[in-house]
Amino acid sequence: MLSDIVWNDAYARARLVAEEQDIPLVDVLMQPPEDRPPVHWRMEAQASHSDRLGAGEDAMEEQGEIALHLTVRIGRISTPDALTYCKAMSIAFRVELPDMPQWPVGLYYDGQSLYPPDPDTTGNWATMSLMIRYRYQDRTEPPA
């Protein structure tokens, strides 16, 4: 299960980087594909799972991936520029920066992978995908 704390933190980090790059971060539930700009970021959660840290424990650990896709209409930016944008996005999930939110308690961003566009892709769009692995530990709240 994807926790709202994970989603909200990742979205806030990605939004700040995207704003600095002057590239919109699209909410795919709010903006249909035909209305999206020629260069934009999209964020999605990949498979995530969670389980108790031990039998009888109220502590859970969730693991998963956040995907940030730099989506570009063919001919709008070069590969070196796209790599520069992806590197800046990557840094926001690797170190605490002064203008970024503090890490939520129990959230750890681990390794990352970058998938360049497939050179055999046909059509008008190409996507470079930055995958960020995370772990999130929390406890269930006791009844009030």
PDB file of N, CA and C in Angstrom, residues 6 19 31 35 38 43-44 46 48 54-56 67-68 81 84 87 91 93 101 105 117-118 125 128 130-131 140-141:
ATOM      1  N   VAL A   6       4.279   9.207   2.008  1.00  0.00           N
ATOM      2  CA  VAL A   6       5.285   8.978   0.963  1.00  0.00           C
ATOM      3  C   VAL A   6       4.917   9.787  -0.279  1.00  0.00           C
ATOM      4  N   GLU A  19       9.320  23.287 -10.644  1.00  0.00           N
ATOM      5  CA  GLU A  19       9.127  24.746 -10.689  1.00  0.00           C
ATOM      6  C   GLU A  19      10.442  25.461 -10.967  1.00  0.00           C
ATOM      7  N   GLN A  31      -5.306  16.364 -15.365  1.00  0.00           N
ATOM      8  CA  GLN A  31      -5.009  16.957 -16.667  1.00  0.00           C
ATOM      9  C   GLN A  31      -4.991  15.872 -17.740  1.00  0.00           C
ATOM     10  N   ASP A  35      -4.202  17.890 -23.028  1.00  0.00           N
ATOM     11  CA  ASP A  35      -3.981  19.225 -22.469  1.00  0.00           C
ATOM     12  C   ASP A  35      -2.597  19.393 -21.841  1.00  0.00           C
ATOM     13  N   PRO A  38       4.192  20.426 -23.954  1.00  0.00           N
ATOM     14  CA  PRO A  38       5.132  19.623 -24.750  1.00  0.00           C
ATOM     15  C   PRO A  38       6.319  19.069 -23.959  1.00  0.00           C
ATOM     16  N   MET A  43       4.396  12.109 -12.256  1.00  0.00           N
ATOM     17  CA  MET A  43       4.825  11.265 -11.154  1.00  0.00           C
ATOM     18  C   MET A  43       3.806  10.161 -10.962  1.00  0.00           C
ATOM     19  N   GLU A  44       4.297   8.971 -10.713  1.00  0.00           N
ATOM     20  CA  GLU A  44       3.398   7.865 -10.399  1.00  0.00           C
ATOM     21  C   GLU A  44       4.097   6.951  -9.408  1.00  0.00           C
ATOM     22  N   GLN A  46       4.960   3.165  -8.406  1.00  0.00           N
ATOM     23  CA  GLN A  46       5.041   1.815  -8.935  1.00  0.00           C
ATOM     24  C   GLN A  46       4.570   0.864  -7.842  1.00  0.00           C
ATOM     25  N   SER A  48       4.081  -1.155  -4.667  1.00  0.00           N
ATOM     26  CA  SER A  48       4.586  -1.023  -3.312  1.00  0.00           C
ATOM     27  C   SER A  48       3.939  -2.113  -2.469  1.00  0.00           C
ATOM     28  N   GLY A  54       7.410  -7.469  12.511  1.00  0.00           N
ATOM     29  CA  GLY A  54       7.537  -8.719  13.269  1.00  0.00           C
ATOM     30  C   GLY A  54       6.172  -9.168  13.741  1.00  0.00           C
ATOM     31  N   ALA A  55       6.064 -10.417  14.137  1.00  0.00           N
ATOM     32  CA  ALA A  55       4.785 -10.959  14.609  1.00  0.00           C
ATOM     33  C   ALA A  55       4.301 -10.156  15.817  1.00  0.00           C
ATOM     34  N   GLY A  56       3.057  -9.728  15.764  1.00  0.00           N
ATOM     35  CA  GLY A  56       2.472  -8.972  16.856  1.00  0.00           C
ATOM     36  C   GLY A  56       2.869  -7.507  16.910  1.00  0.00           C
ATOM     37  N   ALA A  67       8.053   6.816  -9.477  1.00  0.00           N
ATOM     38  CA  ALA A  67       8.544   7.029 -10.841  1.00  0.00           C
ATOM     39  C   ALA A  67       8.295   8.479 -11.226  1.00  0.00           C
ATOM     40  N   LEU A  68       9.331   9.141 -11.682  1.00  0.00           N
ATOM     41  CA  LEU A  68       9.222  10.496 -12.219  1.00  0.00           C
ATOM     42  C   LEU A  68       9.585  10.426 -13.685  1.00  0.00           C
ATOM     43  N   ASP A  81      20.167  17.840 -22.282  1.00  0.00           N
ATOM     44  CA  ASP A  81      19.304  18.683 -21.442  1.00  0.00           C
ATOM     45  C   ASP A  81      18.394  17.822 -20.573  1.00  0.00           C
ATOM     46  N   THR A  84      20.291  16.503 -17.670  1.00  0.00           N
ATOM     47  CA  THR A  84      20.509  17.552 -16.672  1.00  0.00           C
ATOM     48  C   THR A  84      19.266  17.720 -15.801  1.00  0.00           C
ATOM     49  N   LYS A  87      19.017  14.718 -13.458  1.00  0.00           N
ATOM     50  CA  LYS A  87      20.025  14.779 -12.395  1.00  0.00           C
ATOM     51  C   LYS A  87      19.552  15.700 -11.274  1.00  0.00           C
ATOM     52  N   ILE A  91      18.813  14.553  -7.297  1.00  0.00           N
ATOM     53  CA  ILE A  91      19.457  15.146  -6.122  1.00  0.00           C
ATOM     54  C   ILE A  91      18.440  15.470  -5.038  1.00  0.00           C
ATOM     55  N   PHE A  93      16.101  13.824  -4.029  1.00  0.00           N
ATOM     56  CA  PHE A  93      15.761  12.622  -3.270  1.00  0.00           C
ATOM     57  C   PHE A  93      16.995  11.959  -2.647  1.00  0.00           C
ATOM     58  N   PRO A 101      11.458  20.285   1.812  1.00  0.00           N
ATOM     59  CA  PRO A 101      10.895  19.876   3.104  1.00  0.00           C
ATOM     60  C   PRO A 101      11.841  18.902   3.810  1.00  0.00           C
ATOM     61  N   VAL A 105       9.586  11.526   9.312  1.00  0.00           N
ATOM     62  CA  VAL A 105      10.115  10.475  10.188  1.00  0.00           C
ATOM     63  C   VAL A 105       9.749   9.114   9.601  1.00  0.00           C
ATOM     64  N   PRO A 117      14.895   7.102 -22.989  1.00  0.00           N
ATOM     65  CA  PRO A 117      13.877   6.729 -23.974  1.00  0.00           C
ATOM     66  C   PRO A 117      14.377   5.589 -24.864  1.00  0.00           C
ATOM     67  N   ASP A 118      13.478   4.754 -25.280  1.00  0.00           N
ATOM     68  CA  ASP A 118      13.794   3.685 -26.224  1.00  0.00           C
ATOM     69  C   ASP A 118      14.039   4.336 -27.584  1.00  0.00           C
ATOM     70  N   TRP A 125       5.945  11.361 -28.739  1.00  0.00           N
ATOM     71  CA  TRP A 125       6.412  11.576 -27.374  1.00  0.00           C
ATOM     72  C   TRP A 125       7.536  10.612 -27.016  1.00  0.00           C
ATOM     73  N   MET A 128      11.827   9.869 -20.418  1.00  0.00           N
ATOM     74  CA  MET A 128      12.990   9.447 -19.652  1.00  0.00           C
ATOM     75  C   MET A 128      12.489   9.278 -18.218  1.00  0.00           C
ATOM     76  N   LEU A 130      12.932   8.334 -14.159  1.00  0.00           N
ATOM     77  CA  LEU A 130      13.761   8.248 -12.968  1.00  0.00           C
ATOM     78  C   LEU A 130      12.973   7.468 -11.922  1.00  0.00           C
ATOM     79  N   MET A 131      13.509   6.325 -11.510  1.00  0.00           N
ATOM     80  CA  MET A 131      12.853   5.473 -10.522  1.00  0.00           C
ATOM     81  C   MET A 131      13.573   5.643  -9.193  1.00  0.00           C
ATOM     82  N   THR A 140       0.892   1.737  13.633  1.00  0.00           N
ATOM     83  CA  THR A 140      -0.545   1.995  13.636  1.00  0.00           C
ATOM     84  C   THR A 140      -0.866   2.827  14.866  1.00  0.00           C
ATOM     85  N   GLU A 141      -1.810   3.709  14.729  1.00  0.00           N
ATOM     86  CA  GLU A 141      -2.200   4.566  15.843  1.00  0.00           C
ATOM     87  C   GLU A 141      -3.079   3.793  16.815  1.00  0.00           C
TER      88      GLU A 141
END
